[in-house]
């Protein structure tokens, strides 16, 4: 197994974070510092340590679904002391990090875990995990604009992947709709609608892969069930 994957599987960091630890010379394999990425190890026979602490695949993995309110950051810390999603979850005995991000003013389903490998697989573009949002947009969103958005629009010179849009309600100059995308580019949905002259007034993520927010109250969280983890192709 790749060393970075092993470190991520032990819940210490994401794969990219593990690479950084390796390059910083903080990782040893069988007592020797390994500071180049791309090294393979045998999890059954090799001992791996980060900052002198031995890692074990048996370390507890935690998977949490949070209904993030607007006005909360989905990063682990903020230099301006604003509230973060970690403040909402509190101490669950392990170091959690969010799986991807939602904007400060976006609500809804956010996963938190200490399993870097899970986070990697959920967010890597190759895995094309579908994410569905309910959006309230202001502006004239006619059928032609919907088709343009579904077919792909240019953002930063790169066309967005196909999306699915279902208009739920049109009232005056506002449209409530459901949109499903599988990419996770910065402010992607807001920028997609901006590209057709519409402004996203409110955005809420209601599903992530096979997981649905359901009736989880705003600001609350719960552990994922074994069934849910299995549905996300997790071996449990
Ligand atoms: N798209 C956005 O524009 N913002 C989010 O928070 C998520 C997707």
Coordinates of C-alpha atoms and ligand atoms in Angstrom, one line a residue:
X1 CA 0.0 0.0 0.0
X2 CA 1.2 3.5 -0.8
X3 CA 2.6 5.2 2.4
X4 CA 0.3 8.3 2.0
X5 CA -2.8 6.1 1.6
X6 CA -1.8 4.2 4.7
X7 CA -1.3 7.4 6.7
X8 CA -4.7 8.7 5.5
X9 CA -6.4 5.4 6.3
X10 CA -5.2 5.7 9.9
X11 CA -7.0 9.0 10.1
X12 CA -4.0 11.2 10.6
X13 CA -4.4 13.4 7.5
X14 CA -5.7 13.5 3.9
X15 CA -3.5 11.8 1.3
X16 CA -2.2 15.2 0.3
X17 CA -1.7 16.1 3.9
X18 CA 0.2 12.8 4.4
X19 CA 2.5 13.7 1.5
X20 CA 3.3 17.0 3.2
X21 CA 4.1 15.2 6.5
X22 CA 6.4 12.9 4.5
X23 CA 8.2 15.7 2.7
X24 CA 8.7 17.5 6.1
X25 CA 10.6 14.4 7.3
X26 CA 8.0 13.6 10.0
X27 CA 7.3 10.1 8.9
X28 CA 9.3 7.0 9.7
X29 CA 9.0 3.5 8.3
X30 CA 10.6 0.8 10.5
X31 CA 12.4 3.6 12.4
X32 CA 13.9 5.3 9.3
X33 CA 12.8 8.7 8.1
X34 CA 11.1 8.5 4.6
X35 CA 10.9 11.9 3.1
X36 CA 10.1 11.1 -0.5
X37 CA 6.5 10.5 -1.7
X38 CA 5.4 7.5 -3.7
X39 CA 6.9 4.8 -1.4
X40 CA 5.0 1.6 -0.8
X41 CA 4.8 -0.2 2.5
X42 CA 3.3 -3.4 3.8
X43 CA 0.7 -2.6 6.5
X44 CA 1.1 -6.1 8.0
X45 CA 4.8 -6.0 8.5
X46 CA 6.0 -2.4 8.4
X47 CA 5.7 0.0 11.3
X48 CA 4.9 3.6 10.4
X49 CA 5.1 6.6 12.8
X50 CA 4.3 10.3 12.5
X51 CA 6.2 12.5 14.8
X52 CA 7.3 9.4 16.7
X53 CA 3.7 8.1 17.3
X54 CA 3.0 4.7 15.8
X55 CA 0.1 4.4 13.5
X56 CA -2.4 1.6 13.4
X57 CA -5.2 0.9 10.9
X58 CA -7.3 -0.2 13.9
X59 CA -7.5 3.5 15.0
X60 CA -11.1 4.5 15.3
X61 CA -12.7 5.9 12.2
X62 CA -15.5 8.4 12.6
X63 CA -18.0 9.5 9.9
X64 CA -20.4 12.3 10.6
X65 CA -23.2 14.1 8.7
X66 CA -23.8 17.7 9.7
X67 CA -26.6 20.0 8.5
X68 CA -24.4 23.1 8.2
X69 CA -26.2 26.4 8.8
X70 CA -25.3 29.6 6.8
X71 CA -22.8 31.7 8.7
X72 CA -20.5 28.9 9.7
X73 CA -17.1 28.1 8.1
X74 CA -16.5 24.6 6.8
X75 CA -12.8 24.9 7.5
X76 CA -11.1 23.6 10.7
X77 CA -10.1 27.0 12.1
X78 CA -10.4 30.7 11.3
X79 CA -8.0 33.4 11.9
X80 CA -10.9 35.8 12.5
X81 CA -12.4 33.6 15.2
X82 CA -15.6 32.9 13.2
X83 CA -17.6 29.8 14.1
X84 CA -16.6 26.7 12.3
X85 CA -18.3 23.3 11.7
X86 CA -16.0 21.8 14.3
X87 CA -17.5 24.1 16.9
X88 CA -20.9 22.6 16.0
X89 CA -19.8 19.0 16.4
X90 CA -17.7 19.5 19.5
X91 CA -15.3 16.8 20.9
X92 CA -15.9 13.3 19.5
X93 CA -12.5 12.0 20.6
X94 CA -10.8 12.2 17.2
X95 CA -9.5 15.0 15.0
X96 CA -12.2 15.6 12.3
X97 CA -11.9 17.4 9.1
X98 CA -14.6 18.3 6.5
X99 CA -15.0 16.3 3.3
X100 CA -14.8 19.1 0.8
X101 CA -16.3 22.5 1.5
X102 CA -19.5 24.5 1.5
X103 CA -19.4 28.3 1.2
X104 CA -19.9 30.3 4.4
X105 CA -23.4 31.2 3.3
X106 CA -24.3 27.7 2.0
X107 CA -26.4 25.3 4.1
X108 CA -26.9 21.6 4.2
X109 CA -25.2 18.3 4.1
X110 CA -21.5 18.3 5.0
X111 CA -19.6 15.2 5.9
X112 CA -16.8 15.2 8.6
X113 CA -14.4 12.4 9.1
X114 CA -11.0 11.5 10.4
X115 CA -10.6 9.0 7.5
X116 CA -8.4 10.8 4.9
X117 CA -8.8 8.0 2.4
X118 CA -12.6 8.2 2.5
X119 CA -12.4 12.0 2.1
X120 CA -10.0 11.6 -0.8
X121 CA -12.3 9.1 -2.6
X122 CA -15.4 11.3 -1.9
X123 CA -13.8 14.5 -3.3
X124 CA -11.5 13.2 -6.1
X125 CA -13.0 14.3 -9.5
X126 CA -12.3 10.8 -10.9
X127 CA -15.0 9.3 -8.7
X128 CA -17.7 11.8 -9.9
X129 CA -19.7 11.7 -6.7
X130 CA -23.1 13.4 -7.4
X131 CA -24.0 16.3 -5.2
X132 CA -27.6 17.7 -5.2
X133 CA -28.5 21.2 -4.1
X134 CA -31.7 23.2 -3.8
X135 CA -31.1 26.8 -5.1
X136 CA -33.2 29.9 -5.0
X137 CA -32.1 32.1 -7.9
X138 CA -33.0 35.6 -8.9
X139 CA -33.1 36.5 -12.6
X140 CA -34.7 35.2 -15.7
X141 CA -33.9 31.5 -15.8
X142 CA -35.7 30.3 -19.0
X143 CA -35.5 26.8 -20.5
X144 CA -32.7 27.9 -22.8
X145 CA -30.6 29.0 -19.8
X146 CA -31.4 25.7 -18.0
X147 CA -30.2 23.7 -21.1
X148 CA -27.0 25.8 -21.3
X149 CA -26.2 25.1 -17.7
X150 CA -27.0 21.4 -18.1
X151 CA -24.7 21.1 -21.1
X152 CA -21.8 23.0 -19.5
X153 CA -20.7 26.6 -19.2
X154 CA -17.2 28.0 -19.3
X155 CA -15.7 28.8 -15.8
X156 CA -12.1 30.0 -15.8
X157 CA -11.7 28.8 -19.4
X158 CA -12.8 25.2 -18.5
X159 CA -16.3 23.9 -19.4
X160 CA -18.3 22.5 -16.5
X161 CA -19.3 18.8 -16.6
X162 CA -22.9 18.0 -17.5
X163 CA -25.4 18.9 -14.7
X164 CA -29.0 18.0 -14.1
X165 CA -31.6 20.7 -13.3
X166 CA -35.2 20.3 -12.2
X167 CA -37.2 23.5 -11.9
X168 CA -39.3 23.2 -8.7
X169 CA -41.1 26.6 -8.7
X170 CA -41.1 29.8 -10.7
X171 CA -42.5 32.9 -8.9
X172 CA -42.0 36.4 -10.4
X173 CA -38.3 36.8 -11.0
X174 CA -37.3 34.0 -8.7
X175 CA -36.8 30.3 -9.5
X176 CA -36.5 27.5 -7.0
X177 CA -34.7 24.5 -8.5
X178 CA -32.7 21.4 -7.8
X179 CA -29.3 21.0 -9.4
X180 CA -27.0 18.0 -9.4
X181 CA -23.3 18.3 -10.3
X182 CA -20.4 16.0 -9.7
X183 CA -17.6 18.5 -9.7
X184 CA -16.5 20.6 -6.8
X185 CA -15.0 23.7 -8.2
X186 CA -14.8 26.9 -6.1
X187 CA -18.3 28.5 -5.8
X188 CA -19.3 26.4 -8.8
X189 CA -23.1 26.6 -8.6
X190 CA -23.1 30.4 -7.9
X191 CA -20.7 31.0 -10.8
X192 CA -22.6 28.7 -13.1
X193 CA -25.8 30.8 -12.5
X194 CA -23.9 34.0 -12.8
X195 CA -22.7 32.9 -16.2
X196 CA -26.4 33.0 -17.4
X197 CA -27.2 36.3 -15.6
X198 CA -28.8 34.9 -12.5
X199 CA -27.9 35.4 -8.9
X200 CA -28.0 32.6 -6.3
X201 CA -29.8 34.0 -3.3
X202 CA -29.8 30.8 -1.2
X203 CA -28.1 27.4 -1.6
X204 CA -28.6 24.2 0.3
X205 CA -26.9 20.8 -0.3
X206 CA -29.4 18.0 0.2
X207 CA -27.5 14.9 -0.9
X208 CA -24.0 13.7 -1.4
X209 CA -23.6 10.5 -3.3
X210 CA -26.1 8.0 -1.9
X211 CA -26.4 10.0 1.3
X212 CA -29.4 12.3 1.9
X213 CA -29.8 15.1 4.5
X214 CA -33.4 13.9 5.3
X215 CA -34.9 15.7 8.3
X216 CA -31.7 16.3 10.2
X217 CA -32.3 19.6 11.9
X218 CA -30.2 22.6 10.9
X219 CA -27.0 22.8 13.0
X220 CA -27.4 19.1 14.1
X221 CA -25.2 16.2 13.3
X222 CA -25.3 12.4 13.5
X223 CA -23.0 9.4 12.8
X224 CA -23.4 7.7 9.5
X225 CA -25.0 4.2 9.8
X226 CA -23.3 1.0 8.6
X227 CA -25.8 0.9 5.8
X228 CA -24.9 4.4 4.7
X229 CA -21.2 3.6 4.8
X230 CA -21.7 0.5 2.7
X231 CA -23.7 2.5 0.2
X232 CA -20.7 4.8 -0.1
X233 CA -18.6 1.6 -0.9
X234 CA -16.9 1.6 2.4
X235 CA -15.7 -1.8 3.8
X236 CA -17.2 -2.0 7.3
Ligands
LIG1 N1 -21.5 25.6 -5.2 C1 -21.4 26.9 -4.7 O1 -21.4 27.9 -5.4 N2 -21.2 27.0 -3.3 C2 -21.2 25.9 -2.5 O2 -21.1 26.1 -1.3 C3 -21.3 24.6 -3.1 C4 -21.4 24.5 -4.4

